[in-house]
Amino acid sequence: MSQSAIRLQAIREGREPWRAVNTLLVWAFVSLLILVPWGYAAAPMVAGLLAFSGMLATAGQGRSSLANLDGEDRLWLLALAAFSGVWCWDVARTGVWPIAEHGRGWFLPLWPLLAGGLLVWLRSHPPSRLGWWLGLLVGGVGAGCTAAYERFVQGAYRADNGMNAIPFGNLSLLLGVLALVALLGRLSRPHRPSAWLSAALGLAAIAGFSASFLSGTRGGWVAVPLLAWIGFRAFRDVFPRRQMLLVAVGFWSVLIGLVAMTATTDYGVQDRLGKAVKDVKGYLAGDSGSSVGLRLDMWSAGGQLFLERPVLGWGEGRLQQARDGMADAGIVHPNVSLYEQLHSDVIDTAARRGLLGLLTLVGLYGIPAWLFGRHLRRSRDAQTRTLALSGLMITVAFVDFGLTQSMLRDVRGLSGYLGLTVACWVLLKTHLVTVGSGDRE
């Protein structure tokens, strides 16, 4: 009997004590990512400590967590190690740690290594999908309630839950999308236990979309048509054509309703869209002091700095100095010096770590996207396709988010990308073992 089959048998018979613990940790991470100040760090750190303790405990029994990995897992671990290694090398050569939210770096370059360790651990002791579903439920509904309270009760211009409104809006949108995918996955099952959970996931999807609208975030919504198209292609062979049409009509009706709701309120959404158009016109006329103008200046500065040092880039800390020199020379607006990043993961990475850094960024995005897409194309099982689709949507969404915001230099952005993709991957691989054994729980 293979090691995977032995593990599966242990799970069925309740002899896998870490399963419940890891399910709880997945729930805590997804739920608290944007709801509480330390949620993005507390759950991964607790999971890391438990994983380390668990590995020590099982090592004495002659069992190795590495034995449970396959070629796909190792490829992903290579991508995580490469991204972290080049970033750590950049810190070592410059002596400067990255600055994130409120001036805190929080050892961001080491987080991919923690994610890799948790991937190894969770593959050996896989959580249940229930933790994922409940996490999306609490996270989506919580984000929606928080945003509604801040905007309609406190009168805030943009809902942000005490953080940067951009990652709050982007991650709320992503939680809403993932809740909708989970709902469709559950509806595709021949037997649908816990109907309340399916209904709650629908509510979480609407709440997540609403939170993103109320945050006033604009860039993340560019991905919505692409995500909707990917979802349609993934589910068109699962549901009858009529049901898919009803789902599509319902989805776009909700979005149109949210647009109408926010457009008719005096809470800044319509003003922000109009301001974006005005800022672009002003930039073309030579005024780069607006929000959009500063962002375009930062992209221009990043592109010029990359061309000056294309192989290894300028490095942590040195990039800011070079950019400030351009501001002093009048090449870009002086206010670009107020920011610690260039508002684009691609441009920021290229300017800091050159082509070498760009290659690791492509691996960090591309390898998970390729692996999830591979399983999505190959499998006809509805639940496998649902998990693969969820993972693919996470990577696609973060690529889009990273076009106009350095999400991977934000503490919640980096934690969210690593944690959500790793959790989804482990659930997918576990389900593949379950399906392969003939058990379609």
Coordinates of N, CA and C in Angstrom, one line a residue, residues 67-162:
A67 N 8.8 12.8 2.3 CA 8.4 11.6 1.5 C 7.0 11.7 0.9
N68 N 6.2 12.6 1.4 CA 4.9 12.8 0.8 C 4.8 13.7 -0.4
L69 N 5.9 14.3 -0.7 CA 5.9 15.3 -1.8 C 6.2 14.6 -3.2
D70 N 5.6 15.2 -4.2 CA 5.8 14.7 -5.6 C 6.5 15.8 -6.4
G71 N 6.7 15.6 -7.7 CA 7.4 16.5 -8.5 C 6.8 17.9 -8.5
E72 N 5.5 18.0 -8.5 CA 4.8 19.2 -8.6 C 5.1 20.0 -7.3
D73 N 5.0 19.4 -6.1 CA 5.3 20.0 -4.9 C 6.7 20.6 -4.9
R74 N 7.7 19.8 -5.4 CA 9.1 20.2 -5.4 C 9.3 21.4 -6.3
L75 N 8.6 21.4 -7.4 CA 8.7 22.6 -8.3 C 8.2 23.8 -7.7
W76 N 7.1 23.7 -6.9 CA 6.6 24.9 -6.2 C 7.5 25.3 -5.1
L77 N 8.1 24.4 -4.4 CA 9.1 24.7 -3.4 C 10.3 25.4 -3.9
L78 N 10.7 25.0 -5.1 CA 11.8 25.7 -5.8 C 11.5 27.1 -6.1
A79 N 10.2 27.4 -6.6 CA 9.8 28.8 -6.9 C 9.8 29.6 -5.6
L80 N 9.3 29.1 -4.5 CA 9.3 29.8 -3.2 C 10.8 30.1 -2.7
A81 N 11.6 29.1 -2.8 CA 13.0 29.2 -2.4 C 13.7 30.2 -3.2
A82 N 13.5 30.2 -4.6 CA 14.2 31.1 -5.4 C 13.8 32.6 -5.2
F83 N 12.5 32.8 -5.0 CA 12.0 34.2 -4.7 C 12.6 34.7 -3.4
S84 N 12.5 33.9 -2.4 CA 13.0 34.3 -1.1 C 14.5 34.4 -1.1
G85 N 15.2 33.5 -1.8 CA 16.7 33.5 -1.8 C 17.2 34.8 -2.5
V86 N 16.7 35.2 -3.6 CA 17.1 36.4 -4.3 C 16.8 37.6 -3.5
W87 N 15.6 37.6 -2.9 CA 15.3 38.8 -2.0 C 16.2 38.9 -0.8
C88 N 16.5 37.8 -0.2 CA 17.4 37.8 1.0 C 18.8 38.2 0.5
W89 N 19.3 37.7 -0.6 CA 20.6 38.1 -1.2 C 20.6 39.6 -1.4
D90 N 19.5 40.2 -1.9 CA 19.4 41.6 -2.1 C 19.5 42.4 -0.8
V91 N 18.9 41.8 0.3 CA 19.0 42.5 1.6 C 20.5 42.4 2.1
A92 N 21.1 41.2 1.9 CA 22.5 41.0 2.3 C 23.5 42.0 1.6
R93 N 23.3 42.2 0.3 CA 24.2 43.1 -0.4 C 24.0 44.5 -0.1
T94 N 22.8 44.9 0.4 CA 22.6 46.3 0.6 C 22.5 46.7 2.1
G95 N 22.3 45.6 3.0 CA 22.2 45.9 4.4 C 20.9 46.5 4.8
V96 N 19.8 46.5 3.9 CA 18.6 47.1 4.2 C 17.4 46.1 4.1
W97 N 16.6 46.1 5.1 CA 15.4 45.2 5.1 C 14.3 46.0 4.4
P98 N 13.4 45.3 3.7 CA 12.3 46.1 3.0 C 11.4 46.7 4.0
I99 N 10.8 47.9 3.6 CA 9.9 48.6 4.5 C 8.5 48.4 4.0
A100 N 7.6 47.9 4.9 CA 6.3 47.6 4.5 C 5.3 48.6 5.2
E101 N 4.2 48.1 5.6 CA 3.2 49.0 6.2 C 3.6 49.7 7.5
H102 N 3.4 51.0 7.6 CA 3.8 51.7 8.8 C 5.3 51.6 9.1
G103 N 6.1 51.5 8.0 CA 7.5 51.4 8.2 C 8.1 50.1 8.8
R104 N 7.3 49.0 8.8 CA 7.7 47.8 9.3 C 8.0 46.8 8.2
G105 N 9.2 46.1 8.3 CA 9.5 45.2 7.2 C 9.0 43.8 7.6
W106 N 9.1 43.4 8.9 CA 8.6 42.1 9.3 C 9.2 41.0 8.6
F107 N 10.5 41.1 8.2 CA 11.2 40.0 7.6 C 10.4 39.4 6.4
L108 N 9.9 40.3 5.5 CA 9.1 39.8 4.4 C 9.9 38.8 3.5
P109 N 11.2 39.0 3.3 CA 11.9 38.0 2.4 C 11.9 36.6 2.9
L110 N 11.6 36.4 4.2 CA 11.6 35.0 4.7 C 10.3 34.4 4.7
W111 N 9.2 35.1 4.4 CA 7.9 34.6 4.4 C 7.7 33.5 3.4
P112 N 8.2 33.6 2.2 CA 8.1 32.4 1.2 C 8.7 31.1 1.8
L113 N 9.7 31.2 2.6 CA 10.3 30.0 3.2 C 9.4 29.4 4.2
L114 N 8.7 30.3 5.0 CA 7.7 29.8 5.9 C 6.5 29.1 5.1
A115 N 6.1 29.7 4.0 CA 5.1 29.1 3.2 C 5.5 27.8 2.7
G116 N 6.8 27.6 2.3 CA 7.3 26.4 1.8 C 7.3 25.3 2.9
G117 N 7.7 25.7 4.1 CA 7.6 24.7 5.2 C 6.2 24.3 5.5
L118 N 5.3 25.2 5.5 CA 3.9 24.8 5.7 C 3.3 24.0 4.6
L119 N 3.8 24.2 3.4 CA 3.3 23.3 2.3 C 3.7 21.9 2.6
V120 N 5.0 21.7 3.0 CA 5.5 20.4 3.3 C 4.7 19.7 4.4
W121 N 4.4 20.5 5.5 CA 3.7 20.0 6.6 C 2.3 19.7 6.3
L122 N 1.6 20.6 5.6 CA 0.2 20.3 5.3 C 0.0 19.2 4.3
R123 N 0.9 19.0 3.5 CA 0.8 17.8 2.5 C 0.9 16.5 3.3
S124 N 1.6 16.5 4.4 CA 1.7 15.3 5.3 C 0.4 15.2 6.2
H125 N -0.1 16.3 6.6 CA -1.3 16.3 7.5 C -2.3 17.2 6.9
P126 N -3.0 16.8 5.9 CA -3.9 17.7 5.1 C -5.1 18.1 5.9
P127 N -5.5 19.4 5.8 CA -6.8 19.9 6.5 C -8.0 19.5 5.6
S128 N -9.1 19.7 6.2 CA -10.4 19.5 5.5 C -10.8 20.7 4.8
R129 N -11.6 20.5 3.7 CA -12.1 21.6 2.9 C -13.1 22.4 3.8
L130 N -13.6 21.9 4.8 CA -14.6 22.6 5.7 C -13.9 23.9 6.2
G131 N -12.6 23.8 6.6 CA -11.9 25.0 7.1 C -11.8 26.1 6.0
W132 N -11.6 25.7 4.8 CA -11.6 26.6 3.6 C -12.9 27.3 3.5
W133 N -14.0 26.5 3.4 CA -15.3 27.1 3.2 C -15.7 28.0 4.3
L134 N -15.5 27.6 5.6 CA -15.9 28.5 6.7 C -15.0 29.7 6.8
G135 N -13.8 29.6 6.4 CA -12.9 30.8 6.3 C -13.4 31.8 5.3
L136 N -13.8 31.3 4.2 CA -14.3 32.2 3.2 C -15.6 32.9 3.6
L137 N -16.4 32.1 4.4 CA -17.7 32.6 4.9 C -17.4 33.8 5.9
V138 N -16.6 33.5 6.9 CA -16.3 34.5 7.9 C -15.6 35.7 7.3
G139 N -14.6 35.4 6.5 CA -13.8 36.5 5.9 C -14.6 37.4 5.0
G140 N -15.4 36.8 4.1 CA -16.2 37.6 3.2 C -17.3 38.4 3.9
V141 N -18.0 37.8 4.8 CA -19.1 38.5 5.5 C -18.5 39.5 6.4
G142 N -17.4 39.2 7.1 CA -16.8 40.1 8.0 C -16.3 41.4 7.3
A143 N -15.7 41.2 6.1 CA -15.2 42.3 5.3 C -16.4 43.2 4.9
G144 N -17.5 42.6 4.4 CA -18.6 43.3 4.0 C -19.2 44.1 5.1
C145 N -19.4 43.5 6.3 CA -20.0 44.2 7.5 C -19.0 45.4 7.9
T146 N -17.7 45.1 7.9 CA -16.8 46.2 8.3 C -16.9 47.3 7.4
A147 N -16.9 47.1 6.1 CA -16.9 48.1 5.1 C -18.2 48.9 5.2
A148 N -19.3 48.2 5.4 CA -20.6 48.9 5.5 C -20.7 49.8 6.7
Y149 N -20.1 49.3 7.8 CA -20.1 50.1 9.1 C -19.3 51.4 8.9
E150 N -18.1 51.2 8.3 CA -17.2 52.4 8.2 C -17.8 53.4 7.2
R151 N -18.4 53.0 6.1 CA -18.9 53.9 5.2 C -20.2 54.5 5.5
F152 N -21.2 53.7 6.0 CA -22.5 54.3 6.2 C -22.8 54.7 7.6
V153 N -22.0 54.2 8.6 CA -22.2 54.7 10.0 C -21.2 55.7 10.3
Q154 N -19.9 55.4 10.1 CA -18.8 56.3 10.5 C -18.6 57.4 9.4
G155 N -19.1 57.2 8.2 CA -19.0 58.2 7.2 C -17.6 58.3 6.6
A156 N -16.8 57.2 6.6 CA -15.5 57.3 6.0 C -15.5 57.4 4.5
Y157 N -14.5 58.1 4.0 CA -14.5 58.3 2.5 C -14.2 57.0 1.8
R158 N -13.3 56.1 2.4 CA -13.0 54.8 1.8 C -12.9 53.8 3.0
A159 N -13.6 52.7 2.9 CA -13.5 51.6 3.9 C -12.1 51.0 3.8
D160 N -11.5 50.8 4.9 CA -10.1 50.2 4.9 C -9.8 49.4 6.1
N161 N -10.7 49.3 7.1 CA -10.4 48.5 8.3 C -9.1 48.8 8.9
G162 N -8.7 50.1 8.9 CA -7.5 50.5 9.6 C -6.2 50.1 8.8

